[in-house]
PDB file of C-alpha atoms in Angstrom:
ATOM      1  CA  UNK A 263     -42.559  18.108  55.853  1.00  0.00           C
ATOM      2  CA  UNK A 264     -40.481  15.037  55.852  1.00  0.00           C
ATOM      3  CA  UNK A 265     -38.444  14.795  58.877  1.00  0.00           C
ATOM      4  CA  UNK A 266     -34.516  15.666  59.031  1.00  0.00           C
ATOM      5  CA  UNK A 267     -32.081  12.709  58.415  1.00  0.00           C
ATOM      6  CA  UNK A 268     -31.406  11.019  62.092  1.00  0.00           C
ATOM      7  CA  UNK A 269     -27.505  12.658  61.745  1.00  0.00           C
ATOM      8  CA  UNK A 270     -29.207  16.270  61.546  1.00  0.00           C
ATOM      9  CA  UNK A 271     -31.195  15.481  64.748  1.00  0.00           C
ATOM     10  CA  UNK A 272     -29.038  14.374  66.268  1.00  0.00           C
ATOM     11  CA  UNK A 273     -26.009  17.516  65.434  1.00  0.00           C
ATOM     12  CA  UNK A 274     -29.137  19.971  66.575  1.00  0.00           C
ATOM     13  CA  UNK A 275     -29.794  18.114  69.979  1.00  0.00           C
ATOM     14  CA  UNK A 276     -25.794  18.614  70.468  1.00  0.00           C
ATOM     15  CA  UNK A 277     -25.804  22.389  69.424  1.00  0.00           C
ATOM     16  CA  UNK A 278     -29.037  22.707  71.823  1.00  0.00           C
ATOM     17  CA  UNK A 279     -27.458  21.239  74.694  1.00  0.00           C
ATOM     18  CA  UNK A 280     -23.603  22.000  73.792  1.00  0.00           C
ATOM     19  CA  UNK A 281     -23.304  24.995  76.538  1.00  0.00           C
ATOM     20  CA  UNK A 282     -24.286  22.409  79.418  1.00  0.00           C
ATOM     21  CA  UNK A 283     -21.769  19.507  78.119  1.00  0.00           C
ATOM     22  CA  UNK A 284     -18.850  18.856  80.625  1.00  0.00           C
ATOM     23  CA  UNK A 285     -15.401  20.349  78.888  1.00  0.00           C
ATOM     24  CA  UNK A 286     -14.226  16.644  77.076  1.00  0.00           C
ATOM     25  CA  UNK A 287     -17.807  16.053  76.015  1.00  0.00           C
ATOM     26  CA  UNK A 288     -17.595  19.864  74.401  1.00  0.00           C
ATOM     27  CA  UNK A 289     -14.525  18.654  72.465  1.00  0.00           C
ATOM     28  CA  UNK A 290     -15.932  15.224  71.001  1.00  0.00           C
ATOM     29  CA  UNK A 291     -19.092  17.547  69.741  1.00  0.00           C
ATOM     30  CA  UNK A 292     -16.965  19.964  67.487  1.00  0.00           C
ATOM     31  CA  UNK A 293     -14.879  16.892  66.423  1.00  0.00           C
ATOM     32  CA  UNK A 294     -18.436  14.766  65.236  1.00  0.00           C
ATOM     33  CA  UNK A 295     -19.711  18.113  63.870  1.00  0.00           C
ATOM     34  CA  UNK A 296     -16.103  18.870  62.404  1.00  0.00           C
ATOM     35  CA  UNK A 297     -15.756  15.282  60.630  1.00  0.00           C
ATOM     36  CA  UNK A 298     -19.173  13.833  60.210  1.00  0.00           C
ATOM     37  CA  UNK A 299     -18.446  12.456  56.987  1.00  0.00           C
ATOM     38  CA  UNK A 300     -15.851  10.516  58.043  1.00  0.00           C
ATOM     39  CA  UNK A 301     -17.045   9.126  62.076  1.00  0.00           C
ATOM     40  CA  UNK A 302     -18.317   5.906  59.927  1.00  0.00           C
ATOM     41  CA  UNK A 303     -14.889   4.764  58.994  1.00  0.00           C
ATOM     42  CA  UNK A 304     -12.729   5.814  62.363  1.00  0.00           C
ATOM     43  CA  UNK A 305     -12.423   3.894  65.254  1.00  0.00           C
ATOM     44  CA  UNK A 306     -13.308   5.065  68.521  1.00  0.00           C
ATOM     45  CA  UNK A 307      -9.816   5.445  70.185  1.00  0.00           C
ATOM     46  CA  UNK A 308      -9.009   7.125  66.615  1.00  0.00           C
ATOM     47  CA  UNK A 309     -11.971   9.807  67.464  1.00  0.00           C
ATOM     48  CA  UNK A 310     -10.774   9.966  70.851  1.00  0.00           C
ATOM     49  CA  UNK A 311      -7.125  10.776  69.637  1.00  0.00           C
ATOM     50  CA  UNK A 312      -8.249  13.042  67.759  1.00  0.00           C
ATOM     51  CA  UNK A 313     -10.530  14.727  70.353  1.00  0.00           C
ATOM     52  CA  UNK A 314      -7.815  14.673  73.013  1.00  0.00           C
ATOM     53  CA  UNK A 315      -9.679  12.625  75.688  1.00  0.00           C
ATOM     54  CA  UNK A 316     -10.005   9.136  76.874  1.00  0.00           C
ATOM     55  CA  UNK A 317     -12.093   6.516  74.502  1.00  0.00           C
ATOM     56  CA  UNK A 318     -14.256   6.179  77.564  1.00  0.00           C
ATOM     57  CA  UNK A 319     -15.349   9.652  77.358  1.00  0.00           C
ATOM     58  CA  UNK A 320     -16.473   9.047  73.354  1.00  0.00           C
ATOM     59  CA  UNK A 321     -18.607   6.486  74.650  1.00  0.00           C
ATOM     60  CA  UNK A 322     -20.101   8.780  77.162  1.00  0.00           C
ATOM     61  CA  UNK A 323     -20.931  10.954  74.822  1.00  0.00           C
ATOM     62  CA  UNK A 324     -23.084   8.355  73.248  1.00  0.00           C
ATOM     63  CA  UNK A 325     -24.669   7.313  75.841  1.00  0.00           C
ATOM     64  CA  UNK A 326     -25.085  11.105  76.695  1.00  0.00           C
ATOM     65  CA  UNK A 327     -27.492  11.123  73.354  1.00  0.00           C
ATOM     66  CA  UNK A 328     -29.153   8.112  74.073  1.00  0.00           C
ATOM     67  CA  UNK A 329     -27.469   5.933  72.624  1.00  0.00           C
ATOM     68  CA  UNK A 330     -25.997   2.269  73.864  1.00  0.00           C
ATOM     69  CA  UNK A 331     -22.578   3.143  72.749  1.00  0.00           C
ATOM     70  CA  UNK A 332     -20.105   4.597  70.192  1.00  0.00           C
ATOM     71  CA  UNK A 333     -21.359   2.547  67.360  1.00  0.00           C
ATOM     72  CA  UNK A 334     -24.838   2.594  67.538  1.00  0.00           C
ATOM     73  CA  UNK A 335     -24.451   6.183  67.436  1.00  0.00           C
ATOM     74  CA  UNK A 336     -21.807   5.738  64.242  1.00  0.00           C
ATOM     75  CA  UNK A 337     -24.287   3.661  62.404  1.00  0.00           C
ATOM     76  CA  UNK A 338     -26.870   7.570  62.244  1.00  0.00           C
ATOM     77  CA  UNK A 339     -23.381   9.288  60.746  1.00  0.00           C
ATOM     78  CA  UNK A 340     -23.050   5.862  58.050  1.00  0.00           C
ATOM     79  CA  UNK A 341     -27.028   6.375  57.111  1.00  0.00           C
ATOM     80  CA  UNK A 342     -26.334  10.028  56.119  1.00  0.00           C
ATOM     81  CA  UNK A 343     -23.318   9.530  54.973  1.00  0.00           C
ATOM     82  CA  UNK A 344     -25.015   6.785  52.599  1.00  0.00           C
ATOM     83  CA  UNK A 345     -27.323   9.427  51.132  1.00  0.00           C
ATOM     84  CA  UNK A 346     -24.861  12.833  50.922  1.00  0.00           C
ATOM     85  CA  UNK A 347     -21.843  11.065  49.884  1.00  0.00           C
ATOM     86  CA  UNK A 348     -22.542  10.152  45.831  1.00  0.00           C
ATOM     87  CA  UNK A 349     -25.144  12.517  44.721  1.00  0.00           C
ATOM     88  CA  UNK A 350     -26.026  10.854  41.286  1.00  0.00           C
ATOM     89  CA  UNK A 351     -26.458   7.537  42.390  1.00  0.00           C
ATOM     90  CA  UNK A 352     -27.970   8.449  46.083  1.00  0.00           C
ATOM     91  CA  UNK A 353     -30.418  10.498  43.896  1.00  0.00           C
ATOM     92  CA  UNK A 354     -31.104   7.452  42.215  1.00  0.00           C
ATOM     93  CA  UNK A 355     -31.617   5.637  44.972  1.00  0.00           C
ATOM     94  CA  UNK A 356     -34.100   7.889  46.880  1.00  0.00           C
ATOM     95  CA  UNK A 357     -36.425   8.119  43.710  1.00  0.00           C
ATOM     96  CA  UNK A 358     -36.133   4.485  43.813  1.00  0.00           C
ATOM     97  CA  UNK A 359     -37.278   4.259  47.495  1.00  0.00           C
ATOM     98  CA  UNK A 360     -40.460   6.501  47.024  1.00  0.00           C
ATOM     99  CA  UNK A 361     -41.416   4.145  44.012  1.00  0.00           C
ATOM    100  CA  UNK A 362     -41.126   1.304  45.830  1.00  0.00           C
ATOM    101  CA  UNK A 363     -42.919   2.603  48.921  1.00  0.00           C
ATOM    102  CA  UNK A 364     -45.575   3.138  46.826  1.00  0.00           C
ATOM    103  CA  UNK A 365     -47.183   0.291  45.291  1.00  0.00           C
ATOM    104  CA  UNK A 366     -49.429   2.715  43.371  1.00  0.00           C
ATOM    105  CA  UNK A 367     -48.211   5.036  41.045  1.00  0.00           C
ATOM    106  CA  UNK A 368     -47.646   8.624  42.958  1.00  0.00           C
ATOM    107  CA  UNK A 369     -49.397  11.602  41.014  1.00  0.00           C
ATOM    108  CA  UNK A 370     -46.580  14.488  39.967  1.00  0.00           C
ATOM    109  CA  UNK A 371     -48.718  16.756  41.319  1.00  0.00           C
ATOM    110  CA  UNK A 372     -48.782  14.958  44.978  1.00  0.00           C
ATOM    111  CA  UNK A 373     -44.964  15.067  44.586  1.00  0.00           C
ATOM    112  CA  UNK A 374     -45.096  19.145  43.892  1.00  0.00           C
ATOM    113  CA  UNK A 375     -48.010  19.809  46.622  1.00  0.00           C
ATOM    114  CA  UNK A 376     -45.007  17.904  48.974  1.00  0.00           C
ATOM    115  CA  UNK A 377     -41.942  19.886  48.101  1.00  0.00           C
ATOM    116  CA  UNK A 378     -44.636  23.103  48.170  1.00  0.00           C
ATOM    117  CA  UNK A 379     -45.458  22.006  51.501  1.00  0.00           C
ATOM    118  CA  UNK A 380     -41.943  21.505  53.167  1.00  0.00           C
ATOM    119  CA  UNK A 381     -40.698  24.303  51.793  1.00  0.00           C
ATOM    120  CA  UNK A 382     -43.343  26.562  53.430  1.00  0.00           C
ATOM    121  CA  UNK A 383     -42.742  24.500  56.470  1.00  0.00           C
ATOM    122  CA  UNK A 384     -39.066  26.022  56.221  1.00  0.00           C
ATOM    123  CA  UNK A 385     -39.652  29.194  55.952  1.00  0.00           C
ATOM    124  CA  UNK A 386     -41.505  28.878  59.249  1.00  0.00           C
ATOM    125  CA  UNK A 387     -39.302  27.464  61.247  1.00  0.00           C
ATOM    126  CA  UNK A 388     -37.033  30.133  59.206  1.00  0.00           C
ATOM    127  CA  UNK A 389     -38.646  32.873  60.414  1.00  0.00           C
ATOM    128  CA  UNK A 390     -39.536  31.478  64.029  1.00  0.00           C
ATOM    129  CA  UNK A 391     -35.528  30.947  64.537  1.00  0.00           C
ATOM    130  CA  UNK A 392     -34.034  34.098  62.951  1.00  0.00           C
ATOM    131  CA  UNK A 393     -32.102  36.038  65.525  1.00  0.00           C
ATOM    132  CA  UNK A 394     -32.232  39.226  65.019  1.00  0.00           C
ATOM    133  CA  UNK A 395     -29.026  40.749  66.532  1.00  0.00           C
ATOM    134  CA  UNK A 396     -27.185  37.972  64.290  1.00  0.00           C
ATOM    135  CA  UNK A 397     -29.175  39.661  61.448  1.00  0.00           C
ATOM    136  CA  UNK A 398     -27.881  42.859  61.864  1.00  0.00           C
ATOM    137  CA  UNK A 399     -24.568  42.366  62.523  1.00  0.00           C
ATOM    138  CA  UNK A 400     -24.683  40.555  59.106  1.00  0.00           C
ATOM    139  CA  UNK A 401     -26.321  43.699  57.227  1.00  0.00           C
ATOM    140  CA  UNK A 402     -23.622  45.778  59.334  1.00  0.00           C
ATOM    141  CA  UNK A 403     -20.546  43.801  58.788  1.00  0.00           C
ATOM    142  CA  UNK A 404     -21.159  43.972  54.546  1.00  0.00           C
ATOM    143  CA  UNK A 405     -21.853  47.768  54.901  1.00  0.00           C
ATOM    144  CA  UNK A 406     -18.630  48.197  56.217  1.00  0.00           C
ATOM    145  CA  UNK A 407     -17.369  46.229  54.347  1.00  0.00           C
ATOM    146  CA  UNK A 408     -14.694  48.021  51.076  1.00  0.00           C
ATOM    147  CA  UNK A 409     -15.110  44.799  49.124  1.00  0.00           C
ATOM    148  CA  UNK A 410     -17.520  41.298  49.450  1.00  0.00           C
ATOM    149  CA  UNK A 411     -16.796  37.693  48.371  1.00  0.00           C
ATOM    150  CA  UNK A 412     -18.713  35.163  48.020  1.00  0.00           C
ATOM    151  CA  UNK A 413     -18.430  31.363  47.897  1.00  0.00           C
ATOM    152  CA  UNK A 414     -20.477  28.384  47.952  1.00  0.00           C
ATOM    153  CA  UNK A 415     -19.951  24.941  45.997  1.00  0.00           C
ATOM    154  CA  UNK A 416     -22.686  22.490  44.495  1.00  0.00           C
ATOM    155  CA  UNK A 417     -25.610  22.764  45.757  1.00  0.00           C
ATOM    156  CA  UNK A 418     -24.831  26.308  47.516  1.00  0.00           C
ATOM    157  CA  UNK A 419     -23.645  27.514  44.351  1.00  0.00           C
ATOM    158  CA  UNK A 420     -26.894  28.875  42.859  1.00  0.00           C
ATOM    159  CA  UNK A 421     -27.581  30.806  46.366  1.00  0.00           C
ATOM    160  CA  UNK A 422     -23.892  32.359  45.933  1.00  0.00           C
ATOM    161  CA  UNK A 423     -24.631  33.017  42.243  1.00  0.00           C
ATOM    162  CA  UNK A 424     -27.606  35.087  42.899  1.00  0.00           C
ATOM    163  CA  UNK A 425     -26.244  36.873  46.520  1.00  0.00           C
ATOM    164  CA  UNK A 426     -23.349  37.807  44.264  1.00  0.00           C
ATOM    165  CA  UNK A 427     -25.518  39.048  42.097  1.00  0.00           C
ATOM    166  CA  UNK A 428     -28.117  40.932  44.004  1.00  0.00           C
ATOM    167  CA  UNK A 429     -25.502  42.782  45.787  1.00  0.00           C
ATOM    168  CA  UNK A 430     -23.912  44.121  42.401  1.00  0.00           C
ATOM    169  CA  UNK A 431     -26.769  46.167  42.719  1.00  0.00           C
ATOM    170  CA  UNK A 432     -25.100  47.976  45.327  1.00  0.00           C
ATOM    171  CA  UNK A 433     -22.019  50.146  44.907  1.00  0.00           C
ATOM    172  CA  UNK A 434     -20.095  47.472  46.975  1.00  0.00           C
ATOM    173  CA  UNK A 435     -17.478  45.450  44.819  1.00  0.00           C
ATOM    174  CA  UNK A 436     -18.482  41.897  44.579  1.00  0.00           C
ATOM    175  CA  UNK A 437     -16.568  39.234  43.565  1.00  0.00           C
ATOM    176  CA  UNK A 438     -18.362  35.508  42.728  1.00  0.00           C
ATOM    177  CA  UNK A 439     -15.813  32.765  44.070  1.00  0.00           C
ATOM    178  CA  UNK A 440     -16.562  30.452  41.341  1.00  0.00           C
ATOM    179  CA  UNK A 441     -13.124  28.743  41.455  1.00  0.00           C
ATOM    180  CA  UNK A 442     -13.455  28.712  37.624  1.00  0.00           C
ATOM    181  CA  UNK A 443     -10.151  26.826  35.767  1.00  0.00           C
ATOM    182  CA  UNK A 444      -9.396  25.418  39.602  1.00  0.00           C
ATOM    183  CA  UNK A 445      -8.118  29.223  40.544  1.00  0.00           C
ATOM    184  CA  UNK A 446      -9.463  29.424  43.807  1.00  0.00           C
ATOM    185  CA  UNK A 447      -6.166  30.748  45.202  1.00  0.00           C
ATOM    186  CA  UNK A 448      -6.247  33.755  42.177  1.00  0.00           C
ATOM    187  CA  UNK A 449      -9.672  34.994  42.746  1.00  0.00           C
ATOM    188  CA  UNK A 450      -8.807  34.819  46.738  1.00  0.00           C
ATOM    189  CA  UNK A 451      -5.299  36.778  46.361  1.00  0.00           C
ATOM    190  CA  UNK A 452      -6.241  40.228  46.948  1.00  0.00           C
ATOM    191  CA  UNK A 453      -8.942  39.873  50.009  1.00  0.00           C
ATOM    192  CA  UNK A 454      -7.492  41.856  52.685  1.00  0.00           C
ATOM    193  CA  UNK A 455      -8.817  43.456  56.405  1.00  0.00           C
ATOM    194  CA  UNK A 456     -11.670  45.458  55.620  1.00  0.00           C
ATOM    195  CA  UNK A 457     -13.237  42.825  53.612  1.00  0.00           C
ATOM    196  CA  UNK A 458     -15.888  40.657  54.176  1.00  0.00           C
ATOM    197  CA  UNK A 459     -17.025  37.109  52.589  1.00  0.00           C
ATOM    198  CA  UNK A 460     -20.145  35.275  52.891  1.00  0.00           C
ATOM    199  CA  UNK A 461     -19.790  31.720  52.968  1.00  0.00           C
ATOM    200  CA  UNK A 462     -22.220  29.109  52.382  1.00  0.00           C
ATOM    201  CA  UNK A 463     -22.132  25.853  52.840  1.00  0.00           C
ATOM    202  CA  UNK A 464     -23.794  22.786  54.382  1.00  0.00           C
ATOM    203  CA  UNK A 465     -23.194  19.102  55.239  1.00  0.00           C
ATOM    204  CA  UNK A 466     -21.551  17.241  53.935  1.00  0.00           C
ATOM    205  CA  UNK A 467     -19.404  20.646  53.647  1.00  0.00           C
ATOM    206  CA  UNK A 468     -17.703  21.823  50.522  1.00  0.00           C
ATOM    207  CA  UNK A 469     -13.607  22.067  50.839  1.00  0.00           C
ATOM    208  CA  UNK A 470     -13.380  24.757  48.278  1.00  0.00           C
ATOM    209  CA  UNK A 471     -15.713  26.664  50.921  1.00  0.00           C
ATOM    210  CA  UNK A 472     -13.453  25.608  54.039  1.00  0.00           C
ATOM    211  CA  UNK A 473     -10.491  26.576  52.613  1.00  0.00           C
ATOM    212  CA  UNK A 474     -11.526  30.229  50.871  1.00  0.00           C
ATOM    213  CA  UNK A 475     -12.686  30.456  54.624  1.00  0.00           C
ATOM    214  CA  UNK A 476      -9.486  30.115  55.978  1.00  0.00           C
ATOM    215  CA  UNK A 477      -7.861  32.306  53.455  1.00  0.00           C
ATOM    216  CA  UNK A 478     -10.080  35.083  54.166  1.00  0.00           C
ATOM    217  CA  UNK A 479      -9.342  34.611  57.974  1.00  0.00           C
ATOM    218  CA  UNK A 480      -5.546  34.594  57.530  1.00  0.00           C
ATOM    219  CA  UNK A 481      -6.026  37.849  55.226  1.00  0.00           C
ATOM    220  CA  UNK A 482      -7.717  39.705  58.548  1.00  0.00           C
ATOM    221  CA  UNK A 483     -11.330  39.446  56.217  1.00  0.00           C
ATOM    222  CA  UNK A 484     -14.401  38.965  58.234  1.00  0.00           C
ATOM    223  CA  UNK A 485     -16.587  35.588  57.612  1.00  0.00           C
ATOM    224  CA  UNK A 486     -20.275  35.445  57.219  1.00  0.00           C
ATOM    225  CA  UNK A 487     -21.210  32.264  57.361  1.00  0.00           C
ATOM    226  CA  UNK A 488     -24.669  31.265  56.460  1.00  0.00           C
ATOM    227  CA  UNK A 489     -25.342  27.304  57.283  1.00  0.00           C
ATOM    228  CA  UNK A 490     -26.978  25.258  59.694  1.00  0.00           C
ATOM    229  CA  UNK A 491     -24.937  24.775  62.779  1.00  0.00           C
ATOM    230  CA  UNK A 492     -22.644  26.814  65.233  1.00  0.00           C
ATOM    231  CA  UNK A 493     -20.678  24.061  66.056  1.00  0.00           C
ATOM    232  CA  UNK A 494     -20.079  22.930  62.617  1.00  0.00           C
ATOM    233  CA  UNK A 495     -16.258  23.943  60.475  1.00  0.00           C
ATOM    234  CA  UNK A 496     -17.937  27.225  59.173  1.00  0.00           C
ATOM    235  CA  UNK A 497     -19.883  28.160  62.107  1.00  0.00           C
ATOM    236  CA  UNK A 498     -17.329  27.414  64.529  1.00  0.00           C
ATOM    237  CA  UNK A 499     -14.891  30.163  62.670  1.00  0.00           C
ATOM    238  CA  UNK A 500     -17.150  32.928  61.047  1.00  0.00           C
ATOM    239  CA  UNK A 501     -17.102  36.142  62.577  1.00  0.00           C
ATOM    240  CA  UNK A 502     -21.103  36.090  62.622  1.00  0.00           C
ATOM    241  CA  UNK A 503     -23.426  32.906  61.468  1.00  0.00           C
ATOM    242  CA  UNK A 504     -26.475  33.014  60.346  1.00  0.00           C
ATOM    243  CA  UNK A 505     -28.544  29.753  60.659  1.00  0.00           C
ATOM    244  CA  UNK A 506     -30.690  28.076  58.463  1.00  0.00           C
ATOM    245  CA  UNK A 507     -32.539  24.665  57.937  1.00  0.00           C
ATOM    246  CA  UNK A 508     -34.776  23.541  54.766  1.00  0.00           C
ATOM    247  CA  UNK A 509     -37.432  21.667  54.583  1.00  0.00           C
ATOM    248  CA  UNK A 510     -37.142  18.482  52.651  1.00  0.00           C
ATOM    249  CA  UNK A 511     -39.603  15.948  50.901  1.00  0.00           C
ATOM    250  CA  UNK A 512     -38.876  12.417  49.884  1.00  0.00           C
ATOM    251  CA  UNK A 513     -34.889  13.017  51.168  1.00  0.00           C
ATOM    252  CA  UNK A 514     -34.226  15.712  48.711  1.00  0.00           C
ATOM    253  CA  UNK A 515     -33.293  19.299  50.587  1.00  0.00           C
ATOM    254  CA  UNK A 516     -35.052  22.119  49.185  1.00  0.00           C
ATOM    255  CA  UNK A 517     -33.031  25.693  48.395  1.00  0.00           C
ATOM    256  CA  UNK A 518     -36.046  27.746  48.878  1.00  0.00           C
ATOM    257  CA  UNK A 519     -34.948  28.990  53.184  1.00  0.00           C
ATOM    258  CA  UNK A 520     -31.416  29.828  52.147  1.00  0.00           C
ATOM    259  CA  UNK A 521     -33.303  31.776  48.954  1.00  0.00           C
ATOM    260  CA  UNK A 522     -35.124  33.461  51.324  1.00  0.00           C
ATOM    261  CA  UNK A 523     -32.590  34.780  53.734  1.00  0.00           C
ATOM    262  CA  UNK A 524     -30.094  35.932  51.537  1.00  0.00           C
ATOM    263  CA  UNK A 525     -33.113  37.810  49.450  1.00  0.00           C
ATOM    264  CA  UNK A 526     -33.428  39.446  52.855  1.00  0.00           C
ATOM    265  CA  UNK A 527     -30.372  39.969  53.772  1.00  0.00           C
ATOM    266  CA  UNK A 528     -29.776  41.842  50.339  1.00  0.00           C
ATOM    267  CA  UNK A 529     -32.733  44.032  50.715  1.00  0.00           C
ATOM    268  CA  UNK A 530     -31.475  44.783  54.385  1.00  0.00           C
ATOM    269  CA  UNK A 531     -28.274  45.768  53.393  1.00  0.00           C
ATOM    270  CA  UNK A 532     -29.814  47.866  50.208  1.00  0.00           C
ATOM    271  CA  UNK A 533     -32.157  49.574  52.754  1.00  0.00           C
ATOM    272  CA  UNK A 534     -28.720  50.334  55.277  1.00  0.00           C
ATOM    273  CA  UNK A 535     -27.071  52.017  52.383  1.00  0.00           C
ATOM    274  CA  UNK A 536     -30.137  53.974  51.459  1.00  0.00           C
ATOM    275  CA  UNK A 537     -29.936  52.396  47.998  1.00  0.00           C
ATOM    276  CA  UNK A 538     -32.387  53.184  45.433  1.00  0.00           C
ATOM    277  CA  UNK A 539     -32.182  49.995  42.373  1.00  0.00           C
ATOM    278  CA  UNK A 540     -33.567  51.588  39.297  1.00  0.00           C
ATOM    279  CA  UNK A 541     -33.519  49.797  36.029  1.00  0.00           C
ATOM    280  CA  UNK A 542     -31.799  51.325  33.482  1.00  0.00           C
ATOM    281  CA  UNK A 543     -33.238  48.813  30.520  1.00  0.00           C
ATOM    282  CA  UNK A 544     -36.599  49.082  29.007  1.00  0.00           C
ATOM    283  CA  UNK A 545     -38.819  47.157  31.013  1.00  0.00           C
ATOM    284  CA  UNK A 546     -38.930  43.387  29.480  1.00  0.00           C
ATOM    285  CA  UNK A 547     -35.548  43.418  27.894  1.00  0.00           C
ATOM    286  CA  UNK A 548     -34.072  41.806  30.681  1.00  0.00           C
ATOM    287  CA  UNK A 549     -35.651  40.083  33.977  1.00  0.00           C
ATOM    288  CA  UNK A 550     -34.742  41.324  37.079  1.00  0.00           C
TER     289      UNK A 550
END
């Protein structure tokens, strides 16, 4: 398994030792988790505005991590930044990397037997990390739950597509957030208390997901939010969070943890409602 970016290290070493951080320290880790796409380009007294304490205590915080000061540890956030920010031409650029890091030509199948590899390397850590009381409030909070949305953006949008689609298989009512024809507003309108919506959404984080958070919030809804971080936008706001980190070969993020838990989930909440899927097609026509 190739190792996390030095940004993703570096957020979980703050989430792992957040609780023991002195109050001001506290505030200048939710505002690097908060705007982590954007640390490269501010200033430190701009971050220290922002956070509501003295510059001196940014640099702390650096220092805190291990670092010599503020922009040593900036340079980690401008790295990751680098790779997340332009997808097409950072993918570009990372194929180019493992080319030219290998003088010889790398076999297709070494490249599979990689991403095979990291992938099962997620689901460990996956299953070594799941909590289970934030598990079951999950399962609990949809089966209460008179209606369920769900949103997630690039990436996150094939896991939302298929959790969306699993749980029609309940007698829930599901609605996909796709934000189809830009109405993200129009498909949010009529999510009230008593509802629930799973979010999902990593760094760098998408604002369509952010915001149909905070519309569900200001409706009364509850928020699951299913990402890697407490301390990041979605975490920091969700009614319950469930955690999650992939595995990754060659800098490319695998899908196949997130897969996994909300296949889980799914069959969790199924087996809470005492739900029996049968299929009502002859077997073949369609692919369940």
């Amino acid at each position: 398994m190739a190792k996390r970016s030095d940004a993703d290290v570096l957020m979980q070493r703050i989430a792992d030792e957040f609780e023991a951080l002195p109050r001001q320290l506290q505030g200048v880790a939710r505002y690097l988790e908060e705007h982590r796409t954007s640390i490269m380009v501010q200033r430190v007294t701009e971050i220290a505005e922002g956070c509501g304490v003295h510059a001196s205590a940014v640099v702390r915080f650096a220092q805190r991590f291990g670092y010599s000061g503020f922009t040593e540890m900036q340079a980690v956030f401008r790295d990751a930044y680098t790779e997340q920010a332009a997808p097409a031409r950072s993918y570009q650029q990372r194929i180019r990397s493992v080319i030219k890091g290998r003088p010889d030509k790398l076999p297709a199948v070494e490249i599979a037997s990689r991403f095979i590899e990291a992938s099962k390397a997620g689901l460990d850590e996956l299953a070594a990390e799941l909590d289970e009381s934030r598990f079951q409030a999950a399962v609990d909070m949809l089966a209460n739950a008179e209606n369920i949305y769900v949103v997630g953006v690039r990436r996150s949008f094939a896991i939302a597509s298929y959790i969306a689609y699993a749980l029609q298989h309940t007698t829930k009512r599901v609605h996909l957030v796709s934000g189809l024809g830009g109405m993200y507003r129009e498909q949010l309108r009529s999510i009230g208390k008593g509802d629930a919506m799973i979010a999902i959404s990593f760094p760098p984080y998408g604002k369509e997901t952010l915001y149909a958070m905070r519309v569900a919030q200001q409706h009364k809804a509850h928020v699951l939010a299913i990402t890697e971080s407490d301390l990041g936008p979605l975490g920091r706001h969700a009614s319950v969070v469930l955690k999650v980190k992939e595995g990754s070969a060659f800098a490319f993020r695998g899908l196949t943890s997130t897969m996994c838990l909300c296949q889980a989930l799914f069959v969790a909440l199924a087996y809470k409602l005492e739900l029996t899927v049968e299929e009502t097609l002859p077997r073949g026509e369609y692919d369940d």
